Amino acid sequence: MNWDERIDNKYIKLNIFPIIVEVLFVLACLLLQGYFIYINFLFYIVLAIYFLLREDFSIQEWLDSFKGGKNFWKQVALTILFFCLAFVFTNILENMFPYLNTGMINLKVDNWLKLVLFISSTIVLPPIVEEVFYRKNLTSFKNRKILILTTLFSILAYALEHTYAIWGIFLCMIWALPLSISYIKTKNIYVTITAHFICNVIVNGIVVVKIFNFWLH
């Protein structure tokens, strides 16, 4: 067995379990559409525990990265900027073609348990799970060709975790592009985790506040 084959086997072993979990997640979403919020939380918590046990990320290392100085926070800020621009661009596309179904997974919140699951699976867990899986583990720097192929695959896998319609998959792939470019440029998963987390806190935090306000009134 040559070195290239060992790298390939290592890549497969690294990603086989998360890919199987995602396949099961997609099938569950298609078959059990009334249980999205439970399925979504299960997907994230299983992979979060798996990556933690594998030591694919460290909460302490993430916190330590905050001390990375201007260069770290500059990269985080640039990632957030281009991530936001990607969302703006896809919103424009949605408005241009309103008749196309995005097929986005809709998490309905109508009780306190579902609110906790919503916060966990839209704010707390996704930045860690998605960045470790789709960016760090699925992206291979073996050579330029493989880097391009694995990046495209990771972007597609990210999209399939958010939607089950072709138009929606295309839009989600645009969302993922800035995160993938940021990781390729910095090779620092904590840059994309931090940027992703900040964006989720802002966007989904607003949703949580709206839910609270609705329940209070």
mmCIF file with all atom_site columns, C-alpha atoms in Angstrom:
data_model
loop_
_atom_site.group_PDB
_atom_site.id
_atom_site.type_symbol
_atom_site.label_atom_id
_atom_site.label_alt_id
_atom_site.label_comp_id
_atom_site.label_asym_id
_atom_site.label_entity_id
_atom_site.label_seq_id
_atom_site.pdbx_PDB_ins_code
_atom_site.Cartn_x
_atom_site.Cartn_y
_atom_site.Cartn_z
_atom_site.occupancy
_atom_site.B_iso_or_equiv
_atom_site.pdbx_formal_charge
_atom_site.auth_seq_id
_atom_site.auth_comp_id
_atom_site.auth_asym_id
_atom_site.auth_atom_id
_atom_site.pdbx_PDB_model_num
ATOM 1   C CA . MET A 1 1   ? 0.000   0.000  0.000  1.00 0.00 ? 1   MET A CA 1
ATOM 2   C CA . ASN A 1 2   ? 1.533   3.352  -1.034 1.00 0.00 ? 2   ASN A CA 1
ATOM 3   C CA . TRP A 1 3   ? 1.319   6.680  0.786  1.00 0.00 ? 3   TRP A CA 1
ATOM 4   C CA . ASP A 1 4   ? -1.579  7.976  -1.388 1.00 0.00 ? 4   ASP A CA 1
ATOM 5   C CA . GLU A 1 5   ? -3.664  4.910  -0.581 1.00 0.00 ? 5   GLU A CA 1
ATOM 6   C CA . ARG A 1 6   ? -3.029  5.335  3.154  1.00 0.00 ? 6   ARG A CA 1
ATOM 7   C CA . ILE A 1 7   ? -4.196  8.955  2.915  1.00 0.00 ? 7   ILE A CA 1
ATOM 8   C CA . ASP A 1 8   ? -7.347  7.849  1.074  1.00 0.00 ? 8   ASP A CA 1
ATOM 9   C CA . ASN A 1 9   ? -8.102  5.174  3.664  1.00 0.00 ? 9   ASN A CA 1
ATOM 10  C CA . LYS A 1 10  ? -7.534  7.657  6.458  1.00 0.00 ? 10  LYS A CA 1
ATOM 11  C CA . TYR A 1 11  ? -9.942  10.109 4.814  1.00 0.00 ? 11  TYR A CA 1
ATOM 12  C CA . ILE A 1 12  ? -12.632 7.440  4.457  1.00 0.00 ? 12  ILE A CA 1
ATOM 13  C CA . LYS A 1 13  ? -12.225 6.241  8.046  1.00 0.00 ? 13  LYS A CA 1
ATOM 14  C CA . LEU A 1 14  ? -12.355 9.829  9.254  1.00 0.00 ? 14  LEU A CA 1
ATOM 15  C CA . ASN A 1 15  ? -15.635 10.585 7.520  1.00 0.00 ? 15  ASN A CA 1
ATOM 16  C CA . ILE A 1 16  ? -17.546 7.326  7.106  1.00 0.00 ? 16  ILE A CA 1
ATOM 17  C CA . PHE A 1 17  ? -19.497 7.544  10.370 1.00 0.00 ? 17  PHE A CA 1
ATOM 18  C CA . PRO A 1 18  ? -20.549 11.215 9.987  1.00 0.00 ? 18  PRO A CA 1
ATOM 19  C CA . ILE A 1 19  ? -21.590 10.568 6.379  1.00 0.00 ? 19  ILE A CA 1
ATOM 20  C CA . ILE A 1 20  ? -23.715 7.599  7.450  1.00 0.00 ? 20  ILE A CA 1
ATOM 21  C CA . VAL A 1 21  ? -25.301 9.776  10.152 1.00 0.00 ? 21  VAL A CA 1
ATOM 22  C CA . GLU A 1 22  ? -26.096 12.441 7.562  1.00 0.00 ? 22  GLU A CA 1
ATOM 23  C CA . VAL A 1 23  ? -27.611 9.908  5.152  1.00 0.00 ? 23  VAL A CA 1
ATOM 24  C CA . LEU A 1 24  ? -29.843 8.625  7.970  1.00 0.00 ? 24  LEU A CA 1
ATOM 25  C CA . PHE A 1 25  ? -30.681 12.227 8.870  1.00 0.00 ? 25  PHE A CA 1
ATOM 26  C CA . VAL A 1 26  ? -31.764 13.052 5.302  1.00 0.00 ? 26  VAL A CA 1
ATOM 27  C CA . LEU A 1 27  ? -33.873 9.877  5.065  1.00 0.00 ? 27  LEU A CA 1
ATOM 28  C CA . ALA A 1 28  ? -35.497 10.625 8.429  1.00 0.00 ? 28  ALA A CA 1
ATOM 29  C CA . CYS A 1 29  ? -36.331 14.171 7.309  1.00 0.00 ? 29  CYS A CA 1
ATOM 30  C CA . LEU A 1 30  ? -37.962 12.853 4.138  1.00 0.00 ? 30  LEU A CA 1
ATOM 31  C CA . LEU A 1 31  ? -39.943 10.151 5.928  1.00 0.00 ? 31  LEU A CA 1
ATOM 32  C CA . LEU A 1 32  ? -40.786 11.904 9.203  1.00 0.00 ? 32  LEU A CA 1
ATOM 33  C CA . GLN A 1 33  ? -41.420 15.503 8.222  1.00 0.00 ? 33  GLN A CA 1
ATOM 34  C CA . GLY A 1 34  ? -43.444 16.305 11.315 1.00 0.00 ? 34  GLY A CA 1
ATOM 35  C CA . TYR A 1 35  ? -40.463 15.622 13.562 1.00 0.00 ? 35  TYR A CA 1
ATOM 36  C CA . PHE A 1 36  ? -37.814 17.895 12.046 1.00 0.00 ? 36  PHE A CA 1
ATOM 37  C CA . ILE A 1 37  ? -36.837 19.585 15.282 1.00 0.00 ? 37  ILE A CA 1
ATOM 38  C CA . TYR A 1 38  ? -36.171 16.270 17.062 1.00 0.00 ? 38  TYR A CA 1
ATOM 39  C CA . ILE A 1 39  ? -34.317 14.764 14.099 1.00 0.00 ? 39  ILE A CA 1
ATOM 40  C CA . ASN A 1 40  ? -32.253 17.917 13.695 1.00 0.00 ? 40  ASN A CA 1
ATOM 41  C CA . PHE A 1 41  ? -31.222 17.949 17.353 1.00 0.00 ? 41  PHE A CA 1
ATOM 42  C CA . LEU A 1 42  ? -30.361 14.238 17.290 1.00 0.00 ? 42  LEU A CA 1
ATOM 43  C CA . PHE A 1 43  ? -28.143 14.762 14.237 1.00 0.00 ? 43  PHE A CA 1
ATOM 44  C CA . TYR A 1 44  ? -26.173 17.521 15.926 1.00 0.00 ? 44  TYR A CA 1
ATOM 45  C CA . ILE A 1 45  ? -25.831 15.972 19.369 1.00 0.00 ? 45  ILE A CA 1
ATOM 46  C CA . VAL A 1 46  ? -24.659 12.606 17.991 1.00 0.00 ? 46  VAL A CA 1
ATOM 47  C CA . LEU A 1 47  ? -21.968 14.207 15.841 1.00 0.00 ? 47  LEU A CA 1
ATOM 48  C CA . ALA A 1 48  ? -20.976 16.699 18.550 1.00 0.00 ? 48  ALA A CA 1
ATOM 49  C CA . ILE A 1 49  ? -20.331 13.834 20.979 1.00 0.00 ? 49  ILE A CA 1
ATOM 50  C CA . TYR A 1 50  ? -18.535 11.840 18.266 1.00 0.00 ? 50  TYR A CA 1
ATOM 51  C CA . PHE A 1 51  ? -16.207 14.704 17.344 1.00 0.00 ? 51  PHE A CA 1
ATOM 52  C CA . LEU A 1 52  ? -15.572 15.479 21.014 1.00 0.00 ? 52  LEU A CA 1
ATOM 53  C CA . LEU A 1 53  ? -14.618 11.866 21.740 1.00 0.00 ? 53  LEU A CA 1
ATOM 54  C CA . ARG A 1 54  ? -12.382 11.812 18.665 1.00 0.00 ? 54  ARG A CA 1
ATOM 55  C CA . GLU A 1 55  ? -10.811 15.078 19.834 1.00 0.00 ? 55  GLU A CA 1
ATOM 56  C CA . ASP A 1 56  ? -11.509 16.685 16.470 1.00 0.00 ? 56  ASP A CA 1
ATOM 57  C CA . PHE A 1 57  ? -12.015 19.943 18.321 1.00 0.00 ? 57  PHE A CA 1
ATOM 58  C CA . SER A 1 58  ? -11.406 21.336 21.777 1.00 0.00 ? 58  SER A CA 1
ATOM 59  C CA . ILE A 1 59  ? -13.518 23.880 23.611 1.00 0.00 ? 59  ILE A CA 1
ATOM 60  C CA . GLN A 1 60  ? -10.367 25.041 25.410 1.00 0.00 ? 60  GLN A CA 1
ATOM 61  C CA . GLU A 1 61  ? -8.492  25.486 22.124 1.00 0.00 ? 61  GLU A CA 1
ATOM 62  C CA . TRP A 1 62  ? -11.454 27.431 20.764 1.00 0.00 ? 62  TRP A CA 1
ATOM 63  C CA . LEU A 1 63  ? -11.412 29.753 23.778 1.00 0.00 ? 63  LEU A CA 1
ATOM 64  C CA . ASP A 1 64  ? -7.636  30.094 23.524 1.00 0.00 ? 64  ASP A CA 1
ATOM 65  C CA . SER A 1 65  ? -7.976  31.085 19.871 1.00 0.00 ? 65  SER A CA 1
ATOM 66  C CA . PHE A 1 66  ? -9.789  34.242 20.993 1.00 0.00 ? 66  PHE A CA 1
ATOM 67  C CA . LYS A 1 67  ? -6.374  35.446 22.172 1.00 0.00 ? 67  LYS A CA 1
ATOM 68  C CA . GLY A 1 68  ? -5.045  35.152 18.637 1.00 0.00 ? 68  GLY A CA 1
ATOM 69  C CA . GLY A 1 69  ? -4.854  38.899 18.217 1.00 0.00 ? 69  GLY A CA 1
ATOM 70  C CA . LYS A 1 70  ? -5.741  41.107 15.272 1.00 0.00 ? 70  LYS A CA 1
ATOM 71  C CA . ASN A 1 71  ? -5.005  38.507 12.608 1.00 0.00 ? 71  ASN A CA 1
ATOM 72  C CA . PHE A 1 72  ? -7.447  35.970 14.084 1.00 0.00 ? 72  PHE A CA 1
ATOM 73  C CA . TRP A 1 73  ? -10.264 38.477 14.512 1.00 0.00 ? 73  TRP A CA 1
ATOM 74  C CA . LYS A 1 74  ? -9.590  40.000 11.095 1.00 0.00 ? 74  LYS A CA 1
ATOM 75  C CA . GLN A 1 75  ? -10.127 36.584 9.511  1.00 0.00 ? 75  GLN A CA 1
ATOM 76  C CA . VAL A 1 76  ? -13.261 36.065 11.606 1.00 0.00 ? 76  VAL A CA 1
ATOM 77  C CA . ALA A 1 77  ? -14.615 39.469 10.534 1.00 0.00 ? 77  ALA A CA 1
ATOM 78  C CA . LEU A 1 78  ? -13.887 38.793 6.852  1.00 0.00 ? 78  LEU A CA 1
ATOM 79  C CA . THR A 1 79  ? -15.573 35.391 7.080  1.00 0.00 ? 79  THR A CA 1
ATOM 80  C CA . ILE A 1 80  ? -18.663 36.960 8.665  1.00 0.00 ? 80  ILE A CA 1
ATOM 81  C CA . LEU A 1 81  ? -18.731 39.680 6.000  1.00 0.00 ? 81  LEU A CA 1
ATOM 82  C CA . PHE A 1 82  ? -18.641 37.281 3.072  1.00 0.00 ? 82  PHE A CA 1
ATOM 83  C CA . PHE A 1 83  ? -21.010 34.843 4.817  1.00 0.00 ? 83  PHE A CA 1
ATOM 84  C CA . CYS A 1 84  ? -23.517 37.704 5.186  1.00 0.00 ? 84  CYS A CA 1
ATOM 85  C CA . LEU A 1 85  ? -23.005 38.738 1.557  1.00 0.00 ? 85  LEU A CA 1
ATOM 86  C CA . ALA A 1 86  ? -23.750 35.151 0.521  1.00 0.00 ? 86  ALA A CA 1
ATOM 87  C CA . PHE A 1 87  ? -27.041 35.305 2.461  1.00 0.00 ? 87  PHE A CA 1
ATOM 88  C CA . VAL A 1 88  ? -27.932 38.641 0.859  1.00 0.00 ? 88  VAL A CA 1
ATOM 89  C CA . PHE A 1 89  ? -27.179 37.247 -2.586 1.00 0.00 ? 89  PHE A CA 1
ATOM 90  C CA . THR A 1 90  ? -29.313 34.139 -2.026 1.00 0.00 ? 90  THR A CA 1
ATOM 91  C CA . ASN A 1 91  ? -32.181 36.304 -0.706 1.00 0.00 ? 91  ASN A CA 1
ATOM 92  C CA . ILE A 1 92  ? -32.021 38.285 -3.933 1.00 0.00 ? 92  ILE A CA 1
ATOM 93  C CA . LEU A 1 93  ? -32.143 35.044 -5.920 1.00 0.00 ? 93  LEU A CA 1
ATOM 94  C CA . GLU A 1 94  ? -35.132 33.824 -3.873 1.00 0.00 ? 94  GLU A CA 1
ATOM 95  C CA . ASN A 1 95  ? -37.003 37.070 -4.569 1.00 0.00 ? 95  ASN A CA 1
ATOM 96  C CA . MET A 1 96  ? -36.181 36.806 -8.265 1.00 0.00 ? 96  MET A CA 1
ATOM 97  C CA . PHE A 1 97  ? -37.585 33.262 -8.433 1.00 0.00 ? 97  PHE A CA 1
ATOM 98  C CA . PRO A 1 98  ? -40.289 33.125 -5.719 1.00 0.00 ? 98  PRO A CA 1
ATOM 99  C CA . TYR A 1 99  ? -42.070 30.230 -7.427 1.00 0.00 ? 99  TYR A CA 1
ATOM 100 C CA . LEU A 1 100 ? -39.124 27.868 -6.888 1.00 0.00 ? 100 LEU A CA 1
ATOM 101 C CA . ASN A 1 101 ? -39.327 25.694 -3.791 1.00 0.00 ? 101 ASN A CA 1
ATOM 102 C CA . THR A 1 102 ? -36.305 25.960 -1.492 1.00 0.00 ? 102 THR A CA 1
ATOM 103 C CA . GLY A 1 103 ? -37.337 22.897 0.516  1.00 0.00 ? 103 GLY A CA 1
ATOM 104 C CA . MET A 1 104 ? -35.651 24.294 3.623  1.00 0.00 ? 104 MET A CA 1
ATOM 105 C CA . ILE A 1 105 ? -36.082 22.281 6.811  1.00 0.00 ? 105 ILE A CA 1
ATOM 106 C CA . ASN A 1 106 ? -38.542 24.206 8.979  1.00 0.00 ? 106 ASN A CA 1
ATOM 107 C CA . LEU A 1 107 ? -38.155 23.865 12.750 1.00 0.00 ? 107 LEU A CA 1
ATOM 108 C CA . LYS A 1 108 ? -41.492 24.629 14.406 1.00 0.00 ? 108 LYS A CA 1
ATOM 109 C CA . VAL A 1 109 ? -41.333 25.766 18.034 1.00 0.00 ? 109 VAL A CA 1
ATOM 110 C CA . ASP A 1 110 ? -44.536 25.611 20.083 1.00 0.00 ? 110 ASP A CA 1
ATOM 111 C CA . ASN A 1 111 ? -43.353 24.581 23.572 1.00 0.00 ? 111 ASN A CA 1
ATOM 112 C CA . TRP A 1 112 ? -40.406 25.024 25.926 1.00 0.00 ? 112 TRP A CA 1
ATOM 113 C CA . LEU A 1 113 ? -38.784 21.690 25.076 1.00 0.00 ? 113 LEU A CA 1
ATOM 114 C CA . LYS A 1 114 ? -38.763 22.526 21.379 1.00 0.00 ? 114 LYS A CA 1
ATOM 115 C CA . LEU A 1 115 ? -37.352 25.965 22.171 1.00 0.00 ? 115 LEU A CA 1
ATOM 116 C CA . VAL A 1 116 ? -34.421 24.356 24.008 1.00 0.00 ? 116 VAL A CA 1
ATOM 117 C CA . LEU A 1 117 ? -33.886 21.978 21.079 1.00 0.00 ? 117 LEU A CA 1
ATOM 118 C CA . PHE A 1 118 ? -34.126 24.915 18.659 1.00 0.00 ? 118 PHE A CA 1
ATOM 119 C CA . ILE A 1 119 ? -31.472 26.911 20.532 1.00 0.00 ? 119 ILE A CA 1
ATOM 120 C CA . SER A 1 120 ? -29.215 23.863 20.772 1.00 0.00 ? 120 SER A CA 1
ATOM 121 C CA . SER A 1 121 ? -29.519 22.883 17.116 1.00 0.00 ? 121 SER A CA 1
ATOM 122 C CA . THR A 1 122 ? -29.458 26.343 15.512 1.00 0.00 ? 122 THR A CA 1
ATOM 123 C CA . ILE A 1 123 ? -27.105 28.345 17.740 1.00 0.00 ? 123 ILE A CA 1
ATOM 124 C CA . VAL A 1 124 ? -24.931 26.200 20.020 1.00 0.00 ? 124 VAL A CA 1
ATOM 125 C CA . LEU A 1 125 ? -24.116 22.978 18.152 1.00 0.00 ? 125 LEU A CA 1
ATOM 126 C CA . PRO A 1 126 ? -24.069 23.809 14.399 1.00 0.00 ? 126 PRO A CA 1
ATOM 127 C CA . PRO A 1 127 ? -20.925 25.992 14.409 1.00 0.00 ? 127 PRO A CA 1
ATOM 128 C CA . ILE A 1 128 ? -18.934 23.149 15.969 1.00 0.00 ? 128 ILE A CA 1
ATOM 129 C CA . VAL A 1 129 ? -20.475 20.178 14.173 1.00 0.00 ? 129 VAL A CA 1
ATOM 130 C CA . GLU A 1 130 ? -20.744 21.744 10.726 1.00 0.00 ? 130 GLU A CA 1
ATOM 131 C CA . GLU A 1 131 ? -17.292 23.310 10.715 1.00 0.00 ? 131 GLU A CA 1
ATOM 132 C CA . VAL A 1 132 ? -15.536 20.208 12.020 1.00 0.00 ? 132 VAL A CA 1
ATOM 133 C CA . PHE A 1 133 ? -17.418 17.906 9.638  1.00 0.00 ? 133 PHE A CA 1
ATOM 134 C CA . TYR A 1 134 ? -17.857 19.922 6.434  1.00 0.00 ? 134 TYR A CA 1
ATOM 135 C CA . ARG A 1 135 ? -14.746 22.044 6.619  1.00 0.00 ? 135 ARG A CA 1
ATOM 136 C CA . LYS A 1 136 ? -12.038 20.342 8.715  1.00 0.00 ? 136 LYS A CA 1
ATOM 137 C CA . ASN A 1 137 ? -12.735 16.658 8.053  1.00 0.00 ? 137 ASN A CA 1
ATOM 138 C CA . LEU A 1 138 ? -14.213 16.630 4.560  1.00 0.00 ? 138 LEU A CA 1
ATOM 139 C CA . THR A 1 139 ? -11.705 19.086 3.083  1.00 0.00 ? 139 THR A CA 1
ATOM 140 C CA . SER A 1 140 ? -8.486  17.380 1.999  1.00 0.00 ? 140 SER A CA 1
ATOM 141 C CA . PHE A 1 141 ? -5.319  19.332 1.163  1.00 0.00 ? 141 PHE A CA 1
ATOM 142 C CA . LYS A 1 142 ? -3.644  16.312 -0.422 1.00 0.00 ? 142 LYS A CA 1
ATOM 143 C CA . ASN A 1 143 ? -3.258  18.135 -3.747 1.00 0.00 ? 143 ASN A CA 1
ATOM 144 C CA . ARG A 1 144 ? -5.021  20.890 -5.682 1.00 0.00 ? 144 ARG A CA 1
ATOM 145 C CA . LYS A 1 145 ? -7.384  18.575 -7.561 1.00 0.00 ? 145 LYS A CA 1
ATOM 146 C CA . ILE A 1 146 ? -8.452  16.698 -4.445 1.00 0.00 ? 146 ILE A CA 1
ATOM 147 C CA . LEU A 1 147 ? -8.812  19.985 -2.560 1.00 0.00 ? 147 LEU A CA 1
ATOM 148 C CA . ILE A 1 148 ? -11.293 21.230 -5.180 1.00 0.00 ? 148 ILE A CA 1
ATOM 149 C CA . LEU A 1 149 ? -13.202 17.933 -5.307 1.00 0.00 ? 149 LEU A CA 1
ATOM 150 C CA . THR A 1 150 ? -13.449 17.494 -1.538 1.00 0.00 ? 150 THR A CA 1
ATOM 151 C CA . THR A 1 151 ? -14.429 21.145 -1.086 1.00 0.00 ? 151 THR A CA 1
ATOM 152 C CA . LEU A 1 152 ? -17.266 20.745 -3.599 1.00 0.00 ? 152 LEU A CA 1
ATOM 153 C CA . PHE A 1 153 ? -18.332 17.537 -1.882 1.00 0.00 ? 153 PHE A CA 1
ATOM 154 C CA . SER A 1 154 ? -18.276 19.220 1.533  1.00 0.00 ? 154 SER A CA 1
ATOM 155 C CA . ILE A 1 155 ? -20.363 22.135 0.225  1.00 0.00 ? 155 ILE A CA 1
ATOM 156 C CA . LEU A 1 156 ? -22.900 19.706 -1.257 1.00 0.00 ? 156 LEU A CA 1
ATOM 157 C CA . ALA A 1 157 ? -23.047 17.679 1.974  1.00 0.00 ? 157 ALA A CA 1
ATOM 158 C CA . TYR A 1 158 ? -23.616 20.902 3.930  1.00 0.00 ? 158 TYR A CA 1
ATOM 159 C CA . ALA A 1 159 ? -26.478 21.842 1.615  1.00 0.00 ? 159 ALA A CA 1
ATOM 160 C CA . LEU A 1 160 ? -28.138 18.418 1.865  1.00 0.00 ? 160 LEU A CA 1
ATOM 161 C CA . GLU A 1 161 ? -28.221 18.830 5.635  1.00 0.00 ? 161 GLU A CA 1
ATOM 162 C CA . HIS A 1 162 ? -30.348 21.984 5.283  1.00 0.00 ? 162 HIS A CA 1
ATOM 163 C CA . THR A 1 163 ? -32.749 21.267 2.441  1.00 0.00 ? 163 THR A CA 1
ATOM 164 C CA . TYR A 1 164 ? -34.120 18.547 0.182  1.00 0.00 ? 164 TYR A CA 1
ATOM 165 C CA . ALA A 1 165 ? -35.026 20.612 -2.921 1.00 0.00 ? 165 ALA A CA 1
ATOM 166 C CA . ILE A 1 166 ? -32.658 21.243 -5.842 1.00 0.00 ? 166 ILE A CA 1
ATOM 167 C CA . TRP A 1 167 ? -33.131 25.028 -5.709 1.00 0.00 ? 167 TRP A CA 1
ATOM 168 C CA . GLY A 1 168 ? -32.526 25.050 -1.972 1.00 0.00 ? 168 GLY A CA 1
ATOM 169 C CA . ILE A 1 169 ? -29.404 22.905 -2.357 1.00 0.00 ? 169 ILE A CA 1
ATOM 170 C CA . PHE A 1 170 ? -27.994 25.434 -4.818 1.00 0.00 ? 170 PHE A CA 1
ATOM 171 C CA . LEU A 1 171 ? -28.698 28.326 -2.435 1.00 0.00 ? 171 LEU A CA 1
ATOM 172 C CA . CYS A 1 172 ? -27.166 26.521 0.551  1.00 0.00 ? 172 CYS A CA 1
ATOM 173 C CA . MET A 1 173 ? -24.050 25.726 -1.442 1.00 0.00 ? 173 MET A CA 1
ATOM 174 C CA . ILE A 1 174 ? -23.619 29.473 -1.919 1.00 0.00 ? 174 ILE A CA 1
ATOM 175 C CA . TRP A 1 175 ? -23.917 29.940 1.869  1.00 0.00 ? 175 TRP A CA 1
ATOM 176 C CA . ALA A 1 176 ? -21.181 27.373 2.467  1.00 0.00 ? 176 ALA A CA 1
ATOM 177 C CA . LEU A 1 177 ? -18.723 28.818 -0.040 1.00 0.00 ? 177 LEU A CA 1
ATOM 178 C CA . PRO A 1 178 ? -17.344 31.670 2.154  1.00 0.00 ? 178 PRO A CA 1
ATOM 179 C CA . LEU A 1 179 ? -16.835 29.282 5.065  1.00 0.00 ? 179 LEU A CA 1
ATOM 180 C CA . SER A 1 180 ? -14.954 26.794 2.898  1.00 0.00 ? 180 SER A CA 1
ATOM 181 C CA . ILE A 1 181 ? -12.787 29.519 1.354  1.00 0.00 ? 181 ILE A CA 1
ATOM 182 C CA . SER A 1 182 ? -12.032 30.907 4.822  1.00 0.00 ? 182 SER A CA 1
ATOM 183 C CA . TYR A 1 183 ? -10.949 27.489 6.105  1.00 0.00 ? 183 TYR A CA 1
ATOM 184 C CA . ILE A 1 184 ? -8.822  26.800 3.027  1.00 0.00 ? 184 ILE A CA 1
ATOM 185 C CA . LYS A 1 185 ? -7.139  30.189 3.395  1.00 0.00 ? 185 LYS A CA 1
ATOM 186 C CA . THR A 1 186 ? -6.536  30.094 7.150  1.00 0.00 ? 186 THR A CA 1
ATOM 187 C CA . LYS A 1 187 ? -6.406  26.333 7.815  1.00 0.00 ? 187 LYS A CA 1
ATOM 188 C CA . ASN A 1 188 ? -7.797  27.319 11.204 1.00 0.00 ? 188 ASN A CA 1
ATOM 189 C CA . ILE A 1 189 ? -11.110 25.679 12.019 1.00 0.00 ? 189 ILE A CA 1
ATOM 190 C CA . TYR A 1 190 ? -11.618 27.995 14.979 1.00 0.00 ? 190 TYR A CA 1
ATOM 191 C CA . VAL A 1 191 ? -11.864 30.990 12.646 1.00 0.00 ? 191 VAL A CA 1
ATOM 192 C CA . THR A 1 192 ? -14.860 29.506 10.853 1.00 0.00 ? 192 THR A CA 1
ATOM 193 C CA . ILE A 1 193 ? -16.387 28.123 14.060 1.00 0.00 ? 193 ILE A CA 1
ATOM 194 C CA . THR A 1 194 ? -16.235 31.580 15.643 1.00 0.00 ? 194 THR A CA 1
ATOM 195 C CA . ALA A 1 195 ? -17.637 33.358 12.588 1.00 0.00 ? 195 ALA A CA 1
ATOM 196 C CA . HIS A 1 196 ? -20.373 30.754 12.211 1.00 0.00 ? 196 HIS A CA 1
ATOM 197 C CA . PHE A 1 197 ? -21.269 30.996 15.897 1.00 0.00 ? 197 PHE A CA 1
ATOM 198 C CA . ILE A 1 198 ? -21.518 34.800 15.840 1.00 0.00 ? 198 ILE A CA 1
ATOM 199 C CA . CYS A 1 199 ? -23.777 34.709 12.768 1.00 0.00 ? 199 CYS A CA 1
ATOM 200 C CA . ASN A 1 200 ? -26.007 32.045 14.331 1.00 0.00 ? 200 ASN A CA 1
ATOM 201 C CA . VAL A 1 201 ? -26.302 34.004 17.590 1.00 0.00 ? 201 VAL A CA 1
ATOM 202 C CA . ILE A 1 202 ? -27.409 37.093 15.685 1.00 0.00 ? 202 ILE A CA 1
ATOM 203 C CA . VAL A 1 203 ? -29.771 35.490 13.160 1.00 0.00 ? 203 VAL A CA 1
ATOM 204 C CA . ASN A 1 204 ? -31.303 32.699 15.226 1.00 0.00 ? 204 ASN A CA 1
ATOM 205 C CA . GLY A 1 205 ? -31.070 34.723 18.417 1.00 0.00 ? 205 GLY A CA 1
ATOM 206 C CA . ILE A 1 206 ? -33.496 37.184 16.834 1.00 0.00 ? 206 ILE A CA 1
ATOM 207 C CA . VAL A 1 207 ? -35.851 34.282 16.119 1.00 0.00 ? 207 VAL A CA 1
ATOM 208 C CA . VAL A 1 208 ? -35.647 33.178 19.766 1.00 0.00 ? 208 VAL A CA 1
ATOM 209 C CA . VAL A 1 209 ? -36.421 36.713 20.960 1.00 0.00 ? 209 VAL A CA 1
ATOM 210 C CA . LYS A 1 210 ? -39.433 36.881 18.611 1.00 0.00 ? 210 LYS A CA 1
ATOM 211 C CA . ILE A 1 211 ? -40.714 33.567 19.974 1.00 0.00 ? 211 ILE A CA 1
ATOM 212 C CA . PHE A 1 212 ? -40.377 34.852 23.552 1.00 0.00 ? 212 PHE A CA 1
ATOM 213 C CA . ASN A 1 213 ? -42.203 38.060 22.661 1.00 0.00 ? 213 ASN A CA 1
ATOM 214 C CA . PHE A 1 214 ? -44.982 36.125 20.936 1.00 0.00 ? 214 PHE A CA 1
ATOM 215 C CA . TRP A 1 215 ? -45.456 33.835 23.952 1.00 0.00 ? 215 TRP A CA 1
ATOM 216 C CA . LEU A 1 216 ? -45.435 36.758 26.389 1.00 0.00 ? 216 LEU A CA 1
ATOM 217 C CA . HIS A 1 217 ? -48.125 38.582 24.439 1.00 0.00 ? 217 HIS A CA 1
#
